[in-house]
Structure formats: C-alpha cells, structure tokens
Tab-separated table of C-alpha atoms in Angstrom:
chain	number	residue	atom	x	y	z
A	159	GLY	CA	5.246	16.109	44.068
A	160	GLN	CA	8.589	16.476	42.384
A	161	ASN	CA	8.878	18.886	39.492
A	162	ILE	CA	11.520	20.146	37.103
A	163	ASP	CA	10.611	23.117	34.870
A	164	GLN	CA	12.496	24.323	31.833
A	165	PRO	CA	11.349	26.142	28.702
A	166	THR	CA	10.130	23.899	25.887
A	167	GLU	CA	11.982	25.648	23.104
A	168	MET	CA	14.384	28.560	22.613
A	169	THR	CA	15.877	30.185	19.516
A	170	ALA	CA	19.226	31.973	19.309
A	171	THR	CA	21.628	33.248	16.666
A	172	GLU	CA	24.970	31.782	15.762
A	173	GLY	CA	27.751	33.564	17.690
A	174	ALA	CA	25.409	34.834	20.382
A	175	ILE	CA	24.919	33.812	24.028
A	176	VAL	CA	21.925	31.914	25.387
A	177	GLN	CA	20.814	31.063	28.890
A	178	ILE	CA	18.605	28.020	29.540
A	179	ASN	CA	16.860	28.116	32.899
A	180	CYS	CA	15.781	25.197	35.090
A	181	THR	CA	13.783	25.442	38.294
A	182	TYR	CA	13.131	22.474	40.538
A	183	GLN	CA	11.080	21.352	43.469
A	184	THR	CA	12.269	17.990	44.731
A	185	SER	CA	12.341	16.006	47.968
A	186	GLY	CA	15.923	16.693	48.907
A	187	PHE	CA	18.833	17.611	46.708
A	188	ASN	CA	22.046	15.802	45.931
A	189	GLY	CA	23.086	17.664	42.819
A	190	LEU	CA	21.887	18.878	39.437
A	191	PHE	CA	22.970	17.605	36.015
A	192	TRP	CA	22.790	19.120	32.565
A	193	TYR	CA	22.844	16.848	29.539
A	194	GLN	CA	22.877	17.580	25.812
A	195	GLN	CA	20.847	15.480	23.427
A	196	HIS	CA	21.053	15.817	19.630
A	197	ALA	CA	17.976	14.661	17.721
A	198	GLY	CA	17.877	10.866	17.510
A	199	GLU	CA	20.923	10.440	19.720
A	200	ALA	CA	21.665	9.580	23.353
A	201	PRO	CA	21.975	12.273	26.039
A	202	THR	CA	25.587	13.149	26.809
A	203	PHE	CA	26.813	14.638	30.116
A	204	LEU	CA	27.621	18.357	30.214
A	205	SER	CA	27.849	19.352	33.860
A	206	TYR	CA	27.148	18.530	37.472
A	207	ASN	CA	26.546	21.140	40.242
A	208	VAL	CA	26.052	20.410	43.887
A	209	LEU	CA	27.363	23.627	45.427
A	210	ASP	CA	26.044	27.131	44.772
A	211	GLY	CA	27.802	29.155	42.131
A	212	LEU	CA	29.045	29.036	38.586
A	213	GLU	CA	31.035	26.209	36.987
A	214	GLU	CA	32.699	27.073	33.718
A	215	LYS	CA	33.733	24.557	31.083
A	216	GLY	CA	34.880	26.189	27.879
A	217	ARG	CA	31.925	27.757	26.089
A	218	PHE	CA	29.462	26.187	28.530
A	219	SER	CA	28.805	27.307	32.107
A	220	SER	CA	26.338	26.057	34.660
A	221	PHE	CA	25.025	27.973	37.652
A	222	LEU	CA	23.226	26.729	40.745
A	223	SER	CA	21.302	28.417	43.540
A	224	ARG	CA	20.021	25.832	45.990
A	225	SER	CA	18.068	28.291	48.094
A	226	LYS	CA	16.110	29.379	45.012
A	227	GLY	CA	15.782	25.888	43.482
A	228	TYR	CA	17.289	27.301	40.305
A	229	SER	CA	19.944	26.534	37.788
A	230	TYR	CA	20.903	27.788	34.325
A	231	LEU	CA	23.103	26.582	31.504
A	232	LEU	CA	24.909	29.383	29.670
A	233	LEU	CA	26.157	28.744	26.159
A	234	LYS	CA	28.520	31.321	24.641
A	235	GLU	CA	29.712	31.822	21.048
A	236	LEU	CA	26.943	29.653	19.764
A	237	GLN	CA	27.667	27.278	16.922
A	238	MET	CA	25.226	25.510	14.636
A	239	LYS	CA	26.256	22.198	16.205
A	240	ASP	CA	24.835	23.459	19.564
A	241	SER	CA	21.324	22.913	18.138
A	242	ALA	CA	20.076	20.176	20.450
A	243	SER	CA	17.839	19.541	23.431
A	244	TYR	CA	19.239	20.366	26.844
A	245	LEU	CA	18.054	18.257	29.740
A	246	CYS	CA	18.094	19.315	33.356
A	247	ALA	CA	18.012	16.561	36.026
A	248	VAL	CA	18.084	16.696	39.797
A	249	LEU	CA	19.246	13.982	42.167
A	250	ASP	CA	16.742	13.794	45.029
A	251	SER	CA	17.216	12.622	48.618
A	252	ASN	CA	16.848	8.973	47.531
A	253	TYR	CA	19.514	9.463	44.897
A	254	GLN	CA	16.921	9.147	42.190
A	255	LEU	CA	17.348	11.316	39.121
A	256	ILE	CA	14.353	13.471	38.333
A	257	TRP	CA	14.401	14.702	34.732
A	258	GLY	CA	12.983	17.820	33.150
A	259	ALA	CA	11.291	17.508	29.743
A	260	GLY	CA	14.196	19.263	28.058
A	261	THR	CA	14.647	22.542	26.192
A	262	LYS	CA	14.988	22.358	22.414
A	263	LEU	CA	17.520	24.972	21.332
A	264	ILE	CA	17.397	26.155	17.731
A	265	ILE	CA	20.387	28.052	16.352
A	266	LYS	CA	19.828	30.286	13.381
A	267	PRO	CA	22.678	31.547	11.103
B	180	ASP	CA	35.676	5.953	26.544
B	181	VAL	CA	32.552	4.445	28.082
B	182	LYS	CA	30.518	2.541	25.623
B	183	VAL	CA	26.900	1.569	26.111
B	184	THR	CA	25.288	-0.327	23.281
B	185	GLN	CA	21.716	-1.308	22.626
B	186	SER	CA	20.648	-4.242	20.517
B	187	SER	CA	18.504	-2.334	18.018
B	188	ARG	CA	18.113	1.284	16.959
B	189	TYR	CA	14.627	0.716	15.496
B	190	LEU	CA	12.121	-2.011	16.260
B	191	VAL	CA	8.587	-2.623	15.088
B	192	LYS	CA	6.446	-5.153	16.928
B	193	ARG	CA	2.783	-6.147	17.028
B	194	THR	CA	0.431	-5.841	20.019
B	195	GLY	CA	0.776	-8.854	22.306
B	196	GLU	CA	4.289	-9.826	21.180
B	197	LYS	CA	7.059	-10.346	23.710
B	198	VAL	CA	9.861	-7.862	23.207
B	199	PHE	CA	13.439	-8.026	24.412
B	200	LEU	CA	15.669	-4.921	24.528
B	201	GLU	CA	19.248	-5.593	25.374
B	202	CYS	CA	21.865	-3.221	26.718
B	203	VAL	CA	25.564	-3.868	27.195
B	204	GLN	CA	28.196	-1.640	28.785
B	205	ASP	CA	31.919	-2.210	28.620
B	206	MET	CA	33.174	-0.120	31.580
B	207	ASP	CA	32.445	-2.549	34.432
B	208	HIS	CA	29.813	-0.185	35.820
B	209	GLU	CA	27.775	-1.372	38.792
B	210	ASN	CA	24.612	0.583	38.012
B	211	MET	CA	22.391	0.178	35.003
B	212	PHE	CA	19.104	1.910	34.152
B	213	TRP	CA	16.249	1.658	31.654
B	214	TYR	CA	14.294	4.825	30.742
B	215	ARG	CA	11.640	5.705	28.272
B	216	GLN	CA	11.543	9.083	26.608
B	217	ASP	CA	8.355	10.548	25.102
B	218	PRO	CA	7.817	13.991	23.513
B	219	GLY	CA	7.121	16.687	26.063
B	220	LEU	CA	7.964	14.473	28.974
B	221	GLY	CA	11.214	14.015	30.808
B	222	LEU	CA	13.088	10.740	30.919
B	223	ARG	CA	11.088	8.344	32.991
B	224	LEU	CA	12.812	5.570	34.901
B	225	ILE	CA	11.395	2.090	34.322
B	226	TYR	CA	13.794	-0.125	36.277
B	227	PHE	CA	17.333	0.064	37.570
B	228	SER	CA	19.905	-2.321	38.907
B	229	TYR	CA	22.779	-1.831	41.322
B	230	ASP	CA	24.287	-5.281	40.982
B	231	VAL	CA	24.012	-8.569	39.211
B	232	LYS	CA	20.632	-10.271	39.768
B	233	MET	CA	19.438	-7.173	41.595
B	234	LYS	CA	16.631	-4.968	40.303
B	235	GLU	CA	14.560	-2.079	41.586
B	236	LYS	CA	11.356	-0.589	40.230
B	237	GLY	CA	11.523	2.941	38.933
B	238	ASP	CA	8.627	5.299	38.403
B	239	ILE	CA	6.783	3.365	35.691
B	240	PRO	CA	7.542	-0.391	35.984
B	241	GLU	CA	4.085	-1.609	34.976
B	242	GLY	CA	4.095	-3.736	31.845
B	243	TYR	CA	7.885	-4.233	31.990
B	244	SER	CA	10.374	-6.574	33.603
B	245	VAL	CA	14.154	-6.730	33.601
B	246	SER	CA	16.959	-9.177	33.906
B	247	ARG	CA	20.584	-8.706	34.937
B	248	GLU	CA	22.353	-12.048	34.847
B	249	LYS	CA	25.749	-10.543	34.068
B	250	LYS	CA	27.288	-7.243	35.211
B	251	GLU	CA	27.658	-5.852	31.737
B	252	ARG	CA	24.201	-6.733	30.451
B	253	PHE	CA	20.753	-5.386	31.415
B	254	SER	CA	17.709	-6.524	29.511
B	255	LEU	CA	14.263	-4.945	29.394
B	256	ILE	CA	11.347	-7.205	28.628
B	257	LEU	CA	7.897	-6.288	27.471
B	258	GLU	CA	5.887	-9.435	28.228
B	259	SER	CA	2.966	-8.430	25.999
B	260	ALA	CA	3.633	-5.279	24.020
B	261	SER	CA	0.892	-2.664	23.826
B	262	THR	CA	0.558	0.426	21.651
B	263	ASN	CA	1.094	2.742	24.608
B	264	GLN	CA	4.575	1.282	24.900
B	265	THR	CA	5.569	2.882	21.645
B	266	SER	CA	8.470	5.100	22.727
B	267	MET	CA	12.206	5.714	22.689
B	268	TYR	CA	13.936	3.429	25.191
B	269	LEU	CA	17.236	4.519	26.601
B	270	CYS	CA	19.669	2.461	28.636
B	271	ALA	CA	22.270	4.047	30.868
B	272	SER	CA	25.060	2.909	33.199
B	273	SER	CA	27.055	4.603	35.977
B	274	ARG	CA	30.119	3.727	37.962
B	275	ASP	CA	29.318	2.957	41.594
B	276	GLY	CA	26.759	2.854	44.335
B	277	ARG	CA	26.551	6.641	44.633
B	278	GLU	CA	24.199	7.930	42.038
B	279	THR	CA	26.059	11.196	41.995
B	280	ASP	CA	28.167	9.539	39.388
B	281	THR	CA	27.471	10.476	35.774
B	282	GLN	CA	25.108	8.276	33.767
B	283	TYR	CA	26.284	7.263	30.320
B	284	PHE	CA	23.610	6.514	27.783
B	285	GLY	CA	23.256	4.114	24.923
B	286	PRO	CA	22.018	5.313	21.514
B	287	GLY	CA	18.390	4.383	22.232
B	288	THR	CA	15.886	2.006	20.679
B	289	ARG	CA	12.859	3.493	19.014
B	290	LEU	CA	10.133	0.917	19.488
B	291	THR	CA	6.877	1.084	17.578
B	292	VAL	CA	4.050	-1.238	18.646
B	293	LEU	CA	1.359	-1.657	15.976
C-alpha cells in the first residue's frame, strides 16, 4: 500500500531551527509537496520537490532524497506564527496526491 | 491571487438529510478536488474533476456524489447524511491537466451530522 509517515507533533522554541521529516512509500513518484495549515484554516502551498537536493525559500527549506524515500522541511528563525500543522504529500505514478496526516508544530516563547 | 471559496464555514445537519457543499474558484482552473480531513488522518480524496461535466472517484467516494456543470463550480452532495460523515471538507483547484501543479484550497466547511 501507499504510505506517508511524519511525526504527529513537535515542539520548538522561538528563534530556533526545527526539521520536520517525511518518509514515503508510494507506487511511483512525481514530486513531493509541503503545505502549511493553521488551525481552522485551509492548507497553503510551501514547496514542491521533484529532484534530489535542497530547495531554499527564505526561512523555509525543503530537502528530497528519492532513493531513500525521504524529505524534510527545515524552518529557521522560528516565529510564533509558524505554529501550524505541516502536511507532506506525494504525487504518485497516477498523478494522485497521497497525503500524510500532518505534523503539528508548537512554538514556545 | 487565486481564490477558492466554499459556501459555508460551519454546517449542522441531521441524519438522512441531503447536504450540498459548494465550491467556487475564480482562476479558470481546470482541476477541482473535494477532500475530507479528519484528526490523525491525512487528507482523503473523495472526488475530483478535470473538466466540466467530468468526474472521477477518489479514495473514498462512497456516500458522496459531485456535480460540475460550470468550470468554476464544483459541488459535493451527500444524498443522505450519516454521522460518520461529520468532518472537515476541503475543496481545492489546480491549473491544468498535470497534477504537478499546485493545489489551492478553500477555507473548508466543518460539517456536523447529528
């Protein structure tokens, strides 16, 4: 079956760095997405990786290793507004998005 | 800015009622999707549509139907609501036939079935 694994919850301190991991087993691979979802709101797009390596976008970076079925989202200089759930999703060989359950990130002052 | 709107943020219905959830996008996107989101589970695809009057079943279509009469509008219908359909329903749209394009989400409808 198809599976996306990410930690249920993580806690970090304001100003620090946090890495949210995502591992996947899917039938084929056509890219991996990260979305941010604040409580009670819609998911919003953060990043898309289809090639191995690190993509940096301001305070957020996303890494992909296709051979390991692994990605991470790196958040630097954490701010209170970064408290949210972070969703990992993989596009499989049928171009269907398979979603992880999300990682709830709690930022403490 | 892409805007995806949903008809209601919160909805309370009784078991057996027919429920309509409407979604409208204003960016001329070809693709539209309906998901449900439950605690501890990932987003689960109910139905999607690549074109007007076209629909495809997702992972959990049972108990639901959809309608896409106009490009900008995608409706989700619960013919006879049941308590296990209590959930957050999210609509999304994306630009073209390649699903590698980013999906943009509406604000969600939290449906409670009593």
